[in-house]
Short mmCIF file of C-alpha atoms and ligand atoms in Angstrom, two decimals:
data_model
loop_
_atom_site.label_atom_id
_atom_site.label_comp_id
_atom_site.label_asym_id
_atom_site.label_seq_id
_atom_site.Cartn_x
_atom_site.Cartn_y
_atom_site.Cartn_z
CA MET A 1 0.00 0.00 0.00
CA LYS A 2 1.43 3.34 -1.05
CA ALA A 3 0.32 6.88 -0.16
CA LEU A 4 0.79 10.18 -1.96
CA ILE A 5 0.38 13.33 0.13
CA ILE A 6 -0.27 16.69 -1.51
CA ALA A 7 1.70 19.37 0.35
CA THR A 8 0.19 22.84 0.48
CA HIS A 9 2.31 25.97 0.91
CA ASP A 10 2.37 29.73 0.41
CA GLY A 11 5.44 29.70 -1.81
CA GLN A 12 7.71 30.44 1.17
CA GLN A 13 6.78 27.86 3.79
CA LEU A 14 5.12 24.48 3.74
CA ASP A 15 1.86 24.38 5.60
CA PRO A 16 2.94 22.72 8.89
CA THR A 17 -0.14 20.46 8.79
CA LEU A 18 1.84 18.33 6.32
CA ALA A 19 3.57 16.78 9.36
CA ASN A 20 0.17 15.73 10.75
CA VAL A 21 -0.99 14.30 7.42
CA ILE A 22 2.15 12.14 7.33
CA THR A 23 1.16 10.65 10.70
CA ALA A 24 -2.34 10.02 9.29
CA ALA A 25 -0.89 8.26 6.23
CA LEU A 26 1.50 5.94 8.07
CA PRO A 27 -1.07 3.28 9.15
CA LEU A 28 -2.33 3.09 5.55
CA ALA A 29 0.94 3.14 3.66
CA THR A 30 2.95 0.01 4.37
CA ASP A 31 5.03 0.52 1.21
CA GLY A 32 5.98 4.15 1.52
CA VAL A 33 4.73 7.72 1.74
CA ALA A 34 5.51 10.11 -1.12
CA VAL A 35 4.89 13.85 -0.82
CA LEU A 36 4.06 15.97 -3.87
CA VAL A 37 5.18 19.61 -3.85
CA VAL A 38 3.70 21.66 -6.70
CA GLY A 39 4.83 25.22 -7.50
CA HIS A 40 7.59 27.30 -9.02
CA ASN A 41 11.05 27.51 -7.44
CA VAL A 42 9.97 25.17 -4.69
CA SER A 43 13.15 23.15 -4.20
CA ALA A 44 13.61 24.53 -0.66
CA LEU A 45 10.05 23.44 0.17
CA ALA A 46 10.68 19.99 -1.30
CA GLN A 47 13.74 19.71 0.95
CA GLN A 48 11.65 20.70 3.99
CA ALA A 49 9.17 17.94 3.13
CA ALA A 50 11.99 15.43 2.59
CA ALA A 51 13.26 16.11 6.11
CA LEU A 52 10.09 14.83 7.80
CA ALA A 53 10.16 11.36 9.34
CA GLY A 54 8.01 8.81 7.52
CA VAL A 55 8.47 10.37 4.07
CA THR A 56 10.12 7.94 1.65
CA LYS A 57 10.19 10.18 -1.45
CA VAL A 58 9.35 13.74 -2.47
CA LEU A 59 8.01 14.51 -5.94
CA GLN A 60 8.71 18.07 -7.08
CA ALA A 61 6.56 19.46 -9.91
CA ASP A 62 8.26 22.78 -10.56
CA ALA A 63 7.40 25.11 -13.44
CA PRO A 64 6.38 28.77 -13.99
CA GLN A 65 2.81 27.79 -14.89
CA LEU A 66 2.50 26.12 -11.46
CA ALA A 67 3.43 29.25 -9.48
CA HIS A 68 -0.18 29.90 -8.43
CA PRO A 69 -2.07 26.85 -9.64
CA ASN A 70 -5.85 27.01 -9.71
CA ALA A 71 -7.81 24.00 -8.47
CA GLU A 72 -8.10 22.55 -11.99
CA THR A 73 -4.35 22.75 -12.58
CA LEU A 74 -3.49 21.22 -9.22
CA ALA A 75 -6.04 18.45 -9.86
CA ARG A 76 -4.48 17.84 -13.27
CA GLN A 77 -1.00 17.56 -11.70
CA VAL A 78 -2.24 15.14 -9.04
CA THR A 79 -4.09 13.03 -11.61
CA ALA A 80 -0.95 12.79 -13.73
CA LEU A 81 0.97 11.27 -10.81
CA ALA A 82 -1.66 9.37 -8.82
CA ALA A 83 -1.42 6.02 -10.65
CA GLY A 84 0.14 3.39 -8.41
CA TYR A 85 -0.87 5.10 -5.17
CA ASP A 86 -3.59 3.40 -3.13
CA TRP A 87 -4.17 6.50 -1.01
CA VAL A 88 -3.96 10.17 -1.99
CA LEU A 89 -4.18 12.49 1.01
CA ALA A 90 -4.05 16.16 1.96
CA ALA A 91 -4.94 18.27 4.98
CA HIS A 92 -8.59 19.36 5.02
CA SER A 93 -7.81 22.83 3.62
CA LEU A 94 -9.64 25.03 1.12
CA VAL A 95 -7.01 24.21 -1.52
CA ALA A 96 -7.35 20.46 -1.06
CA ARG A 97 -11.13 20.58 -0.89
CA ALA A 98 -11.18 22.33 -4.27
CA ALA A 99 -8.52 20.28 -6.07
CA LEU A 100 -8.71 16.76 -4.66
CA PRO A 101 -12.33 15.88 -5.49
CA ARG A 102 -11.64 16.91 -9.09
CA ALA A 103 -8.59 14.64 -9.20
CA ALA A 104 -10.51 11.81 -7.48
CA ALA A 105 -13.22 12.05 -10.13
CA GLN A 106 -10.64 12.04 -12.93
CA CYS A 107 -9.02 8.92 -11.39
CA LYS A 108 -12.43 7.30 -10.70
CA ALA A 109 -11.30 6.95 -7.09
CA ALA A 110 -13.27 6.92 -3.83
CA TRP A 111 -13.47 10.27 -2.02
CA LEU A 112 -13.64 10.94 1.74
CA THR A 113 -13.32 14.19 3.66
CA ASP A 114 -12.27 15.31 7.13
CA VAL A 115 -11.02 11.90 8.24
CA ILE A 116 -10.06 11.81 11.92
CA ARG A 117 -8.85 8.20 12.25
CA THR A 118 -6.95 6.19 9.69
CA ALA A 119 -6.47 2.47 10.11
CA ALA A 120 -6.02 -0.37 7.66
CA ASP A 121 -9.45 -1.85 8.50
CA ALA A 122 -11.58 1.34 8.41
CA LEU A 123 -11.44 5.12 8.46
CA GLU A 124 -13.47 7.39 10.73
CA ARG A 125 -14.99 10.75 9.92
CA PRO A 126 -17.49 12.93 11.77
CA ALA A 127 -21.01 13.43 10.48
CA TYR A 128 -23.90 15.65 11.63
CA ALA A 129 -21.54 18.25 13.13
CA GLY A 130 -19.65 15.60 15.04
CA ALA A 131 -22.74 14.08 16.69
CA VAL A 132 -22.00 10.83 14.85
CA ILE A 133 -18.70 9.24 13.92
CA ALA A 134 -18.99 7.24 10.69
CA ARG A 135 -16.72 4.22 10.16
CA VAL A 136 -15.99 3.83 6.47
CA LYS A 137 -14.23 1.05 4.58
CA PRO A 138 -13.21 2.05 1.06
CA LEU A 139 -13.80 -0.80 -1.37
CA GLY A 140 -12.22 0.57 -4.55
CA ALA A 141 -8.62 0.30 -5.68
CA GLN A 142 -7.79 3.93 -4.90
CA THR A 143 -9.06 6.37 -2.26
CA PHE A 144 -8.57 10.14 -2.07
CA LEU A 145 -9.13 11.80 1.29
CA THR A 146 -8.64 14.94 3.30
CA VAL A 147 -7.69 14.53 6.95
CA ARG A 148 -8.36 16.74 9.95
CA ALA A 149 -4.81 17.72 10.88
CA SER A 150 -5.63 18.47 14.52
CA ALA A 151 -6.67 14.83 15.05
CA TYR A 152 -3.07 13.67 14.45
CA SER A 153 0.26 14.42 16.08
CA ALA A 154 2.95 15.96 13.88
CA ALA A 155 5.69 13.78 12.37
CA GLU A 156 9.16 14.52 13.73
CA VAL A 157 12.19 15.52 11.69
CA ALA A 158 13.95 12.48 10.21
CA ALA A 159 17.54 11.48 10.92
CA GLN A 160 18.09 11.24 7.18
CA ALA A 161 16.25 13.18 4.47
CA ALA A 162 14.26 11.32 1.79
CA PRO A 163 15.25 11.70 -1.90
CA VAL A 164 13.64 14.44 -4.00
CA GLU A 165 12.63 13.53 -7.56
CA ALA A 166 11.72 16.08 -10.25
CA VAL A 167 8.52 15.12 -12.09
CA ALA A 168 7.01 16.47 -15.32
CA ALA A 169 4.83 19.53 -14.81
CA VAL A 170 1.41 19.59 -16.45
CA ASP A 171 0.13 22.50 -18.54
CA ALA A 172 -1.96 24.98 -16.60
CA ASP A 173 -5.72 24.91 -16.98
CA THR A 174 -6.38 28.36 -18.40
CA ARG A 175 -10.09 28.68 -17.76
CA THR A 176 -9.27 30.73 -14.66
CA GLN A 177 -6.06 32.31 -13.45
CA VAL A 178 -5.04 32.99 -9.85
CA LEU A 179 -3.65 36.54 -9.94
CA GLY A 180 -2.34 36.44 -6.38
CA THR A 181 -3.44 35.83 -2.83
CA GLU A 182 -3.75 38.17 0.12
CA SER A 183 -3.75 36.84 3.64
CA ALA A 184 -4.88 38.70 6.73
CA SER A 185 -1.86 39.64 8.80
CA SER A 186 -1.99 39.26 12.56
CA THR A 187 0.56 39.31 15.32
CA ARG A 188 -1.43 36.63 17.14
CA PRO A 189 -0.82 32.92 16.55
CA ASP A 190 -2.75 31.24 13.77
CA LEU A 191 -5.94 29.60 15.10
CA ALA A 192 -5.08 26.24 13.57
CA ARG A 193 -1.76 26.08 15.41
CA ALA A 194 -2.39 28.08 18.60
CA ARG A 195 -1.72 26.33 21.93
CA ILE A 196 -4.30 28.55 23.63
CA ILE A 197 -7.50 30.03 22.19
CA ILE A 198 -9.64 32.66 23.90
CA SER A 199 -13.05 32.47 22.27
CA GLY A 200 -16.00 34.83 22.62
CA GLY A 201 -19.68 34.31 21.96
CA ARG A 202 -22.82 36.41 21.79
CA GLY A 203 -22.52 36.90 25.55
CA VAL A 204 -19.53 39.18 24.95
CA GLY A 205 -22.09 41.74 23.84
CA SER A 206 -20.13 44.03 21.48
CA ALA A 207 -17.06 44.42 19.29
CA GLU A 208 -15.70 46.82 21.90
CA ASN A 209 -15.98 44.17 24.62
CA MET A 210 -14.22 41.73 22.31
CA THR A 211 -11.06 43.85 22.68
CA LYS A 212 -11.03 42.81 26.37
CA LEU A 213 -10.76 39.18 25.25
CA GLU A 214 -8.04 40.20 22.81
CA ALA A 215 -6.10 41.79 25.66
CA LEU A 216 -6.27 38.51 27.61
CA ALA A 217 -5.22 36.61 24.47
CA ASP A 218 -2.21 38.90 24.00
CA HIS A 219 -1.30 38.46 27.68
CA LEU A 220 -1.27 34.66 27.22
CA GLY A 221 0.16 34.58 23.69
CA ALA A 222 -3.14 33.07 22.54
CA ALA A 223 -5.27 33.24 19.41
CA VAL A 224 -8.77 34.74 19.44
CA GLY A 225 -11.78 32.74 18.27
CA ALA A 226 -15.51 33.40 18.15
CA SER A 227 -18.84 31.65 17.83
CA ARG A 228 -20.94 32.19 14.73
CA ALA A 229 -23.39 34.31 16.69
CA ALA A 230 -20.52 36.62 17.69
CA VAL A 231 -19.30 36.78 14.08
CA ASP A 232 -22.82 37.41 12.74
CA ALA A 233 -23.25 40.21 15.27
CA GLY A 234 -20.04 41.84 14.00
CA PHE A 235 -18.01 41.31 17.20
CA ALA A 236 -15.28 39.39 15.35
CA PRO A 237 -14.25 38.73 11.73
CA ASN A 238 -15.50 35.68 9.87
CA SER A 239 -11.94 34.32 9.67
CA VAL A 240 -11.96 33.47 13.40
CA GLN A 241 -15.29 31.62 13.51
CA ILE A 242 -14.98 28.22 15.14
CA GLY A 243 -17.37 25.39 14.47
CA GLN A 244 -19.11 23.36 11.83
CA THR A 245 -19.01 26.18 9.28
CA GLY A 246 -15.82 27.73 10.63
CA LYS A 247 -12.43 26.46 11.74
CA VAL A 248 -11.88 23.16 13.53
CA VAL A 249 -9.34 23.55 16.33
CA ALA A 250 -7.85 21.38 19.05
CA PRO A 251 -5.58 23.58 21.21
CA GLU A 252 -4.17 22.60 24.57
CA LEU A 253 -6.46 25.19 26.23
CA TYR A 254 -9.77 26.56 24.90
CA VAL A 255 -11.44 29.28 26.95
CA ALA A 256 -15.09 29.78 25.96
CA LEU A 257 -16.51 33.09 27.19
CA GLY A 258 -20.23 33.78 26.79
CA ILE A 259 -20.67 30.80 24.45
CA SER A 260 -23.69 28.56 25.05
CA GLY A 261 -22.20 25.42 23.47
CA ALA A 262 -24.46 24.73 20.49
CA ILE A 263 -23.62 21.48 18.71
CA GLN A 264 -22.38 23.41 15.67
CA HIS A 265 -19.86 25.25 17.85
CA LEU A 266 -18.77 22.09 19.66
CA ALA A 267 -18.06 20.49 16.27
CA GLY A 268 -15.15 22.92 15.93
CA MET A 269 -13.55 22.75 19.38
CA LYS A 270 -14.64 19.71 21.39
CA ASP A 271 -11.32 17.93 20.79
CA SER A 272 -9.44 20.68 22.67
CA LYS A 273 -7.27 19.13 25.39
CA CYS A 274 -8.65 21.34 28.17
CA ILE A 275 -11.86 23.38 27.90
CA VAL A 276 -12.65 26.21 30.30
CA ALA A 277 -16.13 27.76 30.09
CA ILE A 278 -17.40 30.92 31.70
CA ASN A 279 -21.14 31.45 31.36
CA LYS A 280 -23.74 33.04 33.59
CA ASP A 281 -26.27 30.32 32.76
CA PRO A 282 -25.55 27.19 34.85
CA GLU A 283 -27.62 25.14 32.36
CA ALA A 284 -25.51 26.19 29.34
CA PRO A 285 -24.61 23.03 27.35
CA ILE A 286 -20.96 24.11 27.12
CA PHE A 287 -20.59 22.96 30.76
CA GLN A 288 -21.30 19.37 29.67
CA ILE A 289 -17.99 19.19 27.84
CA ALA A 290 -15.97 21.71 29.89
CA ASP A 291 -13.11 20.44 32.05
CA PHE A 292 -13.44 23.56 34.22
CA GLY A 293 -16.52 25.74 34.40
CA VAL A 294 -17.28 29.05 36.07
CA THR A 295 -20.91 30.07 36.46
CA GLY A 296 -20.81 33.83 36.45
CA ASP A 297 -20.36 37.05 34.55
CA LEU A 298 -17.49 36.88 32.10
CA PHE A 299 -16.67 40.55 32.66
CA GLU A 300 -16.02 39.86 36.35
CA ALA A 301 -13.94 36.80 35.52
CA LEU A 302 -11.82 38.41 32.76
CA PRO A 303 -9.71 40.75 34.97
CA GLN A 304 -9.18 37.94 37.48
CA LEU A 305 -8.01 35.61 34.71
CA GLN A 306 -5.66 38.26 33.37
CA SER A 307 -4.10 39.07 36.74
CA GLY A 308 -4.01 35.43 37.90
CA LEU A 309 -2.36 33.89 34.86
CA PRO A 310 1.31 34.49 34.02
CA ALA A 311 2.06 36.42 30.83
CA ALA A 312 3.45 34.47 27.88
P1 FAD B 401 -25.83 32.03 22.30
O1 FAD B 401 -26.32 30.66 22.03
O2 FAD B 401 -26.78 33.16 22.24
O3 FAD B 401 -25.15 31.99 23.74
C1 FAD B 401 -24.67 33.12 24.41
C2 FAD B 401 -24.28 32.65 25.80
O4 FAD B 401 -23.66 33.72 26.49
C3 FAD B 401 -25.46 32.18 26.66
O5 FAD B 401 -25.22 30.85 27.08
C4 FAD B 401 -25.50 33.17 27.81
O6 FAD B 401 -25.85 32.55 29.03
C5 FAD B 401 -24.04 33.64 27.85
N1 FAD B 401 -23.87 34.98 28.42
C6 FAD B 401 -24.53 36.11 28.10
N2 FAD B 401 -24.02 37.16 28.79
C7 FAD B 401 -23.01 36.66 29.56
C8 FAD B 401 -22.11 37.24 30.48
N3 FAD B 401 -22.09 38.57 30.75
N4 FAD B 401 -21.21 36.42 31.09
C9 FAD B 401 -21.19 35.08 30.84
N5 FAD B 401 -22.02 34.50 29.98
C10 FAD B 401 -22.92 35.28 29.33
N6 FAD B 401 -22.14 28.30 15.53
C11 FAD B 401 -20.81 28.38 15.73
O7 FAD B 401 -20.36 28.86 16.77
N7 FAD B 401 -19.96 27.94 14.77
C12 FAD B 401 -20.38 27.41 13.59
O8 FAD B 401 -19.54 27.05 12.76
C13 FAD B 401 -21.77 27.29 13.38
N8 FAD B 401 -22.24 26.73 12.26
C14 FAD B 401 -23.59 26.58 12.12
C15 FAD B 401 -24.08 25.89 11.00
C16 FAD B 401 -25.45 25.70 10.85
C17 FAD B 401 -25.95 24.95 9.65
C18 FAD B 401 -26.33 26.20 11.83
C19 FAD B 401 -27.82 25.97 11.69
C20 FAD B 401 -25.86 26.87 12.92
C21 FAD B 401 -24.48 27.09 13.09
N9 FAD B 401 -23.97 27.75 14.19
C22 FAD B 401 -22.63 27.78 14.39
C23 FAD B 401 -24.86 28.49 15.13
C24 FAD B 401 -25.15 27.74 16.42
O9 FAD B 401 -26.30 26.95 16.25
C25 FAD B 401 -25.41 28.74 17.56
O10 FAD B 401 -26.46 29.61 17.18
C26 FAD B 401 -24.21 29.58 17.96
O11 FAD B 401 -23.09 28.75 18.18
C27 FAD B 401 -24.53 30.34 19.24
O12 FAD B 401 -23.47 31.18 19.55
P2 FAD B 401 -23.25 31.67 21.02
O13 FAD B 401 -23.05 30.50 21.93
O14 FAD B 401 -22.20 32.71 21.00
O15 FAD B 401 -24.63 32.43 21.34
#
């Protein structure tokens, strides 16, 4: 059994979730894990991938037309190389969710998303916002899947780097062209990788009050998250929404302030290692999954948290 992992990157750095996807691939790939790096002038990125433990080979598709591949071009490149691989994997990112189903269709392969457990006998993925875990056994010859990176530990750096092999680049699909990408800049840690997340819900009351949570986050070196109700009310940007239709996170510490704990919110954070909830309603469902709960006003608790916890 062989696996091919599609690495995603911003041209400068590999997305660190690659290390988690390698861990996800290992139980499936008894005969080796190859990583595909697609782009232009990406030899340094290919070397970074080759340095990760568990990788047996890196394929580098490097050409000017691959500098900013659209989903169709990336799918075309994956399809060109997928033969012979039983499993084709990527982290559950926007890029992979656009490109991989196209490639799976072209290869007539099975397609699974957001897998949280990989084993030779069956795979597991959440359904109904995490209320149900589906066990799935692919029956075809080839399966494409995205994996939830936060469900897996990151592969370590290898003692010896794997070989890097240049592969033929495909022509770009010219029906659309990516002109460039702009990412929001923030001094806070990225939500997907933050060790601590301070998250606010409708109970925070206003965008102005949200800055009090941000101050606590900065004190702790944490990222800021929000419930959908808080985002819809304009307290926080859409990019920090956590839940079924937002980001899925699993930090070491998740502090939920003024969040009731709707199932759609829990779908995005219930795998956090330690959950602290502060809510004035003792019946709030968030307390059912919280490791530590405070029944009370979050605005009374915030200053105490800030003065009682050491700064990062
Ligand atoms: P509320 O449910 O209104 O809870 C506010 C809480 O704040 C209450 O428990 C209240 O007791 C507490 N509170 C108020 N004032 C204070 C105070 N001063 N101190 C302490 N506590 C206080 N939601 C998400 O979060 N993420 C998603 O991705 C998401 N996707 C969805 C997808 C679909 C298809 C649907 C239908 C819904 C989705 N939702 C999602 C919405 C979800 O159902 C809830 O409506 C939402 O999570 C509620 O947000 P909340 O807990 O902030 O607000």
